[in-house]
Structure formats: structure tokens, C-alpha cells
GROMACS .gro file of C-alpha atoms in nm:
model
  268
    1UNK     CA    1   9.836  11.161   5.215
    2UNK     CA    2   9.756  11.028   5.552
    3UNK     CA    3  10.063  10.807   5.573
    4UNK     CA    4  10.244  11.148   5.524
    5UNK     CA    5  10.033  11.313   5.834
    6UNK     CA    6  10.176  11.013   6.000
    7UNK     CA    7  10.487  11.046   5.913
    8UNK     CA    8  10.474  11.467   5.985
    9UNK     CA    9  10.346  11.336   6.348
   10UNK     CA   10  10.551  11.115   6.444
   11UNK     CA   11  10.871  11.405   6.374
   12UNK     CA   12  10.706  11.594   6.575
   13UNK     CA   13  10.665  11.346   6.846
   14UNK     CA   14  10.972  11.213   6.828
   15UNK     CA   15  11.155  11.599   6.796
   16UNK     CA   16  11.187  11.696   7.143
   17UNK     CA   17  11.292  11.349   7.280
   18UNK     CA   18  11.561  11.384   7.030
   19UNK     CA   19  11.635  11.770   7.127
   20UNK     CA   20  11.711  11.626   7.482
   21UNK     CA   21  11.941  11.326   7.386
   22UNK     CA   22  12.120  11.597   7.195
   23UNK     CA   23  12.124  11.861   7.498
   24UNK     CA   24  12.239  11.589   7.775
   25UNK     CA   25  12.536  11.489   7.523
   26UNK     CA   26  12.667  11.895   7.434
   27UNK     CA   27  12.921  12.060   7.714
   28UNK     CA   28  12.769  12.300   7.890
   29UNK     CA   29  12.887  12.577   7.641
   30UNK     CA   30  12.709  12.442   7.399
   31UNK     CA   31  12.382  12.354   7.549
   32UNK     CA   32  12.312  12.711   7.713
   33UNK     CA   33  12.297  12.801   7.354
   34UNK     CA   34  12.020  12.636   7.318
   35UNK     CA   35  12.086  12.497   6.996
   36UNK     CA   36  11.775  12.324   6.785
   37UNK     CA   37  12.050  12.137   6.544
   38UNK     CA   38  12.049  11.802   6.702
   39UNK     CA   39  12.400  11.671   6.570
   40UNK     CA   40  12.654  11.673   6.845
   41UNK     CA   41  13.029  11.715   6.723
   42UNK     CA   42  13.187  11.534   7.065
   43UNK     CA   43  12.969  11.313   7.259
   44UNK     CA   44  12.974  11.418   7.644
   45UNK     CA   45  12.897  11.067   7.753
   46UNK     CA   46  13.030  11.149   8.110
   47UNK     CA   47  12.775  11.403   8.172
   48UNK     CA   48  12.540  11.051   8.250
   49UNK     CA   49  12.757  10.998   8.480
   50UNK     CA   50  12.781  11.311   8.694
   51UNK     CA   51  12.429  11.311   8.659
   52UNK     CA   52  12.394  10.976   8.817
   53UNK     CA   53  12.613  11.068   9.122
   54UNK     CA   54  12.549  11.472   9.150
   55UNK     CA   55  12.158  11.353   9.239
   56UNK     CA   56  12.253  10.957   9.375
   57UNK     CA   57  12.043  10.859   9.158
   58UNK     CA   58  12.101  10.492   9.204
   59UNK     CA   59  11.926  10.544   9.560
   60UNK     CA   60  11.611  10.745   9.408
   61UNK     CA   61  11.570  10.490   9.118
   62UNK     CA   62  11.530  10.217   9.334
   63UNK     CA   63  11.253  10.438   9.555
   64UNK     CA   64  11.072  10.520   9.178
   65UNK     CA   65  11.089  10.137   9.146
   66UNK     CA   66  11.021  10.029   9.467
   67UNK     CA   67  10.706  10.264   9.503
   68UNK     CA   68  10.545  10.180   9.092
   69UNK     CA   69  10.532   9.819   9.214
   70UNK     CA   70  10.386   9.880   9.529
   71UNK     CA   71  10.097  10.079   9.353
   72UNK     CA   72  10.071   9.842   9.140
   73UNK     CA   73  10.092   9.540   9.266
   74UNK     CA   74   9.838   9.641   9.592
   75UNK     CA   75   9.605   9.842   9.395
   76UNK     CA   76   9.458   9.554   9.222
   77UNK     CA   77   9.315   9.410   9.504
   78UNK     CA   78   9.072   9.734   9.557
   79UNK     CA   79   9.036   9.879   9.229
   80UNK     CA   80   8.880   9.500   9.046
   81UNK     CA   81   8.662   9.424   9.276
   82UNK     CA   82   8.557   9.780   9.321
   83UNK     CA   83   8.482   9.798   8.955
   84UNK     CA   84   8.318   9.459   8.936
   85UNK     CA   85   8.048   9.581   9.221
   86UNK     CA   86   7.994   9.886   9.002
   87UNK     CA   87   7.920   9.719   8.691
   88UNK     CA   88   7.743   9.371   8.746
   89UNK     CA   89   7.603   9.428   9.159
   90UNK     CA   90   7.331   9.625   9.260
   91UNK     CA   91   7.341   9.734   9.595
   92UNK     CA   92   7.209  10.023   9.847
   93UNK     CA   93   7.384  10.359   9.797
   94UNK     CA   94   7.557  10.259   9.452
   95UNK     CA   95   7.420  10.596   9.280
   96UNK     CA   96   7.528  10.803   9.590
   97UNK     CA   97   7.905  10.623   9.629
   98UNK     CA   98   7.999  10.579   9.232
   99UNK     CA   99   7.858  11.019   9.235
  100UNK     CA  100   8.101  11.062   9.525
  101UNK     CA  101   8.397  10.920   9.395
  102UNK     CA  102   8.324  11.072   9.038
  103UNK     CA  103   8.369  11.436   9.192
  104UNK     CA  104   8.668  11.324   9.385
  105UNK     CA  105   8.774  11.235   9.015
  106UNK     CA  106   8.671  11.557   8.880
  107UNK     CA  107   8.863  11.795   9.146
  108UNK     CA  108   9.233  11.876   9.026
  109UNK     CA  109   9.493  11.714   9.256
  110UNK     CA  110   9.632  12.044   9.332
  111UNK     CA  111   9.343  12.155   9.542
  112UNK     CA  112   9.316  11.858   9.795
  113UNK     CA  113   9.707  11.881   9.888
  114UNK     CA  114   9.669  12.096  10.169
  115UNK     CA  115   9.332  11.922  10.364
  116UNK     CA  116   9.497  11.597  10.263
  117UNK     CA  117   9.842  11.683  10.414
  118UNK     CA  118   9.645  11.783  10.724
  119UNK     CA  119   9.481  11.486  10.781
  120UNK     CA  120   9.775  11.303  10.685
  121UNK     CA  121  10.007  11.499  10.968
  122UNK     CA  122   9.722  11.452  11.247
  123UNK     CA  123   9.732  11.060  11.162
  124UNK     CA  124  10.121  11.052  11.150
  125UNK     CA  125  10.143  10.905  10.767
  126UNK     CA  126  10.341  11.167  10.623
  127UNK     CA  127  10.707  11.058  10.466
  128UNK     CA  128  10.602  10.666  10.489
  129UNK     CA  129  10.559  10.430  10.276
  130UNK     CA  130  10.188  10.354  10.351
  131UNK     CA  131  10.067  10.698  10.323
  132UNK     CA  132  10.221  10.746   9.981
  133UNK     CA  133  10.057  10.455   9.800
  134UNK     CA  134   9.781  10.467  10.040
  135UNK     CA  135   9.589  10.740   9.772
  136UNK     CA  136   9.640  10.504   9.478
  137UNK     CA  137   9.492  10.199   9.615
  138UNK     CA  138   9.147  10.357   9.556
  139UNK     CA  139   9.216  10.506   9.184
  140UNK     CA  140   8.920  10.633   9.053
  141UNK     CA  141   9.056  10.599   8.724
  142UNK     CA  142   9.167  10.230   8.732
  143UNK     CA  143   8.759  10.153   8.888
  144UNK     CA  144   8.609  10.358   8.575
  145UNK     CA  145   8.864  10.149   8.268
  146UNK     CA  146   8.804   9.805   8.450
  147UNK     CA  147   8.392   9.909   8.466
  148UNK     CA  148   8.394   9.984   8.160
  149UNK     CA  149   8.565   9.671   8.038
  150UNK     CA  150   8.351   9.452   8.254
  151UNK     CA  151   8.059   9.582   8.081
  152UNK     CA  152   8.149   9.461   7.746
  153UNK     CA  153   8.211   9.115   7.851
  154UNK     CA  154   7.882   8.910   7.701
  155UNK     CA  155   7.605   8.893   7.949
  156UNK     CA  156   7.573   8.509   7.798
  157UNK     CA  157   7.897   8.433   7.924
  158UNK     CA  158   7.846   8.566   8.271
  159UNK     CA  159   7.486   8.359   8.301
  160UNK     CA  160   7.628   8.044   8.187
  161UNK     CA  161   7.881   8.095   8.476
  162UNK     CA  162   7.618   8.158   8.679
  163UNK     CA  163   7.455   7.911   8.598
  164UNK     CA  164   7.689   7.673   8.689
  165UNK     CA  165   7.708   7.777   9.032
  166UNK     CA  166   7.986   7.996   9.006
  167UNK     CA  167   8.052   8.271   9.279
  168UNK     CA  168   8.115   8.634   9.216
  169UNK     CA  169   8.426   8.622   9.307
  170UNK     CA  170   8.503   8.313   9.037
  171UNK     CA  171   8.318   8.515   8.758
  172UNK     CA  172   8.547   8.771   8.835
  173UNK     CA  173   8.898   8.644   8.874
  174UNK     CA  174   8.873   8.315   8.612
  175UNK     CA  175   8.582   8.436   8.348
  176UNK     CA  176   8.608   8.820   8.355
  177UNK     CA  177   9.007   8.887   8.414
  178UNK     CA  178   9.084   8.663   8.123
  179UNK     CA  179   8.874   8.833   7.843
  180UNK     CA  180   8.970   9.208   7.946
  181UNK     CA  181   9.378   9.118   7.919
  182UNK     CA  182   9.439   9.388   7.708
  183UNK     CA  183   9.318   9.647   7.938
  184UNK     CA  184   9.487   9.520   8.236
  185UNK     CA  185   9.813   9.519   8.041
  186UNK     CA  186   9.703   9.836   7.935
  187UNK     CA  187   9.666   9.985   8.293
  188UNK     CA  188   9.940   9.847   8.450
  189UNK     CA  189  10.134  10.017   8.145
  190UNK     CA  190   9.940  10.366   8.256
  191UNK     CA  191   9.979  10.310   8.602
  192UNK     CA  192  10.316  10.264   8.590
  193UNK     CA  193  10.401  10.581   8.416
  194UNK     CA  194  10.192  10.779   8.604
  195UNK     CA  195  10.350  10.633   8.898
  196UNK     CA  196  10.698  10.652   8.811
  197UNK     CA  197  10.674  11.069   8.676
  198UNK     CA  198  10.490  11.136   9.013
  199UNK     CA  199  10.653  11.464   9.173
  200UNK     CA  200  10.350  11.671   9.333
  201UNK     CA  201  10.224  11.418   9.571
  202UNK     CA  202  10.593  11.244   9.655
  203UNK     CA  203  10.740  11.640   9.727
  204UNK     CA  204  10.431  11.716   9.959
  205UNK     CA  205  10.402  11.419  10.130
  206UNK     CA  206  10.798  11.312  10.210
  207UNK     CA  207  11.019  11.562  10.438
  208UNK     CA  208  11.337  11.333  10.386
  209UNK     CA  209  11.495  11.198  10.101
  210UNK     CA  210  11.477  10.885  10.297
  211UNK     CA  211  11.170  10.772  10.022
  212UNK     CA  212  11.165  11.040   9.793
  213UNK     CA  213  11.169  10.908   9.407
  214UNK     CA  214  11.369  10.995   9.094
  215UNK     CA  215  11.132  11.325   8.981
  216UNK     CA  216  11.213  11.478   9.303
  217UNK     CA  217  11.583  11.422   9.283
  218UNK     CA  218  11.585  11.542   8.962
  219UNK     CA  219  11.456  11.901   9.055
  220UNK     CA  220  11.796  11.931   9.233
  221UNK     CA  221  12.015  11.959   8.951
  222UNK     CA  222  11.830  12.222   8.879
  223UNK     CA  223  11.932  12.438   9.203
  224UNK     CA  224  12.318  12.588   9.241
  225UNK     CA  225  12.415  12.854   9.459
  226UNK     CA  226  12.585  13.062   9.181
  227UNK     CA  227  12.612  13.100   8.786
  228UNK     CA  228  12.382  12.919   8.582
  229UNK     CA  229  12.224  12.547   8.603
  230UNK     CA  230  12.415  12.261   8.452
  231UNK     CA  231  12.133  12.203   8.179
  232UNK     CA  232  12.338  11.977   8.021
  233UNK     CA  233  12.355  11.703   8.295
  234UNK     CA  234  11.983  11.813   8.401
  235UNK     CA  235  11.899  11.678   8.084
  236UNK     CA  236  12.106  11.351   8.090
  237UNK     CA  237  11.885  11.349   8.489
  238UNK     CA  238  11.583  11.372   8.274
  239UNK     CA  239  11.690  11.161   8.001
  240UNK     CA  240  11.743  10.844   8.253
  241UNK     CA  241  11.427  10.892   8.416
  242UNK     CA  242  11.245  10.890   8.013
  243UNK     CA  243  11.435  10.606   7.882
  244UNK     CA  244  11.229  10.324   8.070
  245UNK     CA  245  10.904  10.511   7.925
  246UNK     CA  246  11.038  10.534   7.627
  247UNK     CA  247  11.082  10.175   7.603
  248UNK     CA  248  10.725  10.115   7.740
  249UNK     CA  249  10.590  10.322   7.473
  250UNK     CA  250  10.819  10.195   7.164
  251UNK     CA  251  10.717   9.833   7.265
  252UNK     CA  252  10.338   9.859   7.413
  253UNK     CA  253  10.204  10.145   7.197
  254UNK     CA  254   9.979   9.923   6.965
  255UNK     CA  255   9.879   9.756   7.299
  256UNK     CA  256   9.773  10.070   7.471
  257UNK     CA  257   9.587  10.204   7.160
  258UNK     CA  258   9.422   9.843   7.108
  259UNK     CA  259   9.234   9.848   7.432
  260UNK     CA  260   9.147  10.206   7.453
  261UNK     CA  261   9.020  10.251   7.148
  262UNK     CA  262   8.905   9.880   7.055
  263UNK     CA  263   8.918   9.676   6.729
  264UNK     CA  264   8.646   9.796   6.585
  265UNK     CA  265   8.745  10.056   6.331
  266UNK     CA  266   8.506  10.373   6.323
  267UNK     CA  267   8.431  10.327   6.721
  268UNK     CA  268   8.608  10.517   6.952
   0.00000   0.00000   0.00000
């Protein structure tokens, strides 16, 4: 019975991806139907193409790319050491700070745009590269998974390093790093897909499309002047902006569910 649930949710996972494929592949005809069949009598492979040169997509993928690995690779320098104060330091203010930054956490993105553009115009970082990643380099989210993984490393291993004479900083990057792996595979994994489907944050705080990324591009296949959108090659847009997802999720899943929910079976 529950490999059947399984089965009955992946289908339903996997349905829409598949409903897309389909819709990027129909002529245009065809896909303002709206058909849920998902079997495509002729292949419109050349609506990938159109796609890719209707939106230059070739210059927005490489901003997508270019901006995931500057999150990434400059975040980790904040975020780890940020988290290790939190969870083995004690220091003046750590109640008052970790409260702080747990209500920035808690306030939806939506409803700091407009103070943050503000500030952001007055100190001349709007639609450059610095103020874009600048946000992310302080992710409350990446502090609070690296805290808590910190925390479950053995105390006994942290006092023998200590005990050695081993600095804070040596605890951290050659004891620590090395036993919570699977969560920093795990949240470069996360970060990178939250980073590569941003569109909010990129639209508000670009006015060219000098460093706008792929989700923002995408919108524009969207817009005509007359008749109806092509939804066809929208899809086929959307469908190259999924597919390096798609093969983050096929190939890391077990990964990601590993260190979020642990190997410990009746513990979430």
C-alpha cells in the first residue's frame, strides 16, 4: 500500500513537468487548447529555438549563472562563521542579534522591497552586481541549517580539539565542516535553486537588462502587442530554465532528504 502512495505521488509530481514538455513541443494551435493529453503527434523542436533567441537567452543564462555562483561562492564566508558564533560562542548581545535577525526572517520579502530599494537608490547600488548578492551574503536561512548542524556535532569531539590547542577558527573549518558535508551539499543545492528562480528581487533591483537573469527574461515572452501569447515557446522559455533543476533534483534528491531529515528513521 504505501509503495502505491508512492507511486500515486510521484505521477502527480512528475504530471505537470510532463504537461510542459508536452506544451513547449505542440504548435501554437494546439497548445492554446490547452490540451491535458501529453502525447504530441509532430514534435515542434524549433520552438527551443525561437525561444532561445526571441528572449537572448544565451546572454540571461550566463547572468542566472554568473549571479548563483556569486551567492554562493561569497556567502560562505558570512553565513559559517555566523552560525558557528551562534551555536558554540557566547558573547554580549547574542539573544538581542540572533531575535533581530529571526524577525528579519519572519517578514515576507514582499514588504521590505520598497524601504530596501530606497536605501539602495540613496547609496547608488541599484542594477549592480554588489547590491544584488549583497542581501544573500547574510541569509538568515543558511545561519539557522549550519546552527543547527553545528549543534549536533559531539561536544567530545569539539573538547578534544580544544584540547589540543586548536583555535576556533580550526574547529570550525577542519573538525566541524567535515562532519556536516551533507548539509553543505545540501545548501549549496537549495541555494542554488533559490538563486537561479529569483525574479522579485532581480526585477526590483536592475533597471537594464545589462544584469538581469533568465526569470526576468522569461516574463517577456509573455508580452506581445497584439493576439494572444506564444504559450508554446513560453513554455520551451520555462522549460530551459527547469531542466538544470530538474537534474539537481533527479540526481541530489536522496541527498537533500538525507540531511534534512537525518538517518534516523522516526525523527524528523
Amino acid at each position: 500500500r504505501r509503495q502505491r502512495q508512492m507511486c500515486i505521488r510521484d505521477r502527480l509530481f512528475v504530471y505537470p513537468f510532463a504537461w510542459m514538455f508536452s506544451m513547449s513541443l505542440r504548435p501554437l494551435i494546439e497548445a492554446l487548447s490547452f490540451d491535458p493529453n501529453l502525447w504530441v503527434s509532430d514534435p515542434q523542436w524549433s520552438n527551443y529555438i525561437y525561444a532561445w533567441n526571441q528572449a537572448q537567452l544565451s546572454h540571461y543564462v550566463g547572468n542566472s549563472v554568473k549571479y548563483s555562483i556569486l551567492v554562493i561562492g561569497l556567502q560562505y564566508f558570512t553565513i559559517i562563521p555566523a552560525a558557528y558564533g551562534f551555536a558554540m560562542m557566547e558573547f554580549r548581545g547574542k539573544k538581542f542579534l540572533w531575535s533581530t535577525k529571526f524577525l528579519g526572517m519572519m517578514l515576507p520579502a514582499e514588504a521590505t522591497l520598497i524601504p530596501v530599494y530606497f536605501f539602495y537608490s540613496k547609496m547608488g547600488l541599484v542594477d549592480n552586481w554588489f547590491g544584488l548578492i549583497l542581501p544573500s551574503l547574510f541569509s538568515m536561512f543558511g545561519i539557522y541549517m549550519f546552527m543547527g548542524a553545528f549543534k549536533q556535532v559531539p561536544r567530545e569531539v569539539i573538547e578534544a580539539a580544544r584540547m589540543d590547542h586548536a583555535k576556533n577558527r580550526t574547529i570550525m573549518l577542519k573538525v566541524m565542516l567535515p562532519m556536516i558535508a551533507p548539509v553543505l551539499v545540501t545548501h549549496l543545492i537549495t541555494s542554488f535553486i533559490s538563486n537561479w528562480n529569483e525574479y522579485y528581487w532581480v526585477l526590483v533591483m536592475t533597471n537594464t537588462q545589462a544584469i538581469r537573469t533568465l526569470p526576468v527574461a522569461l516574463r517577456g515572452l509573455l508580452q506581445v502587442e497584439e493576439g494572444v501569447p506564444e504559450w508554446n515557446v513560453a513554455m520551451a522559455g520555462t522549460m530551459i530554465q527547469l531542466a538544470p533543476i530538474l537534474l539537481m533534483y533527479i540526481f541530489a534528491s536522496g541527498k537533500i532528504k538525507t540531511a534534512m531529515v537525518g538517518n534516523k528513521k522516526g525523527k524528523l
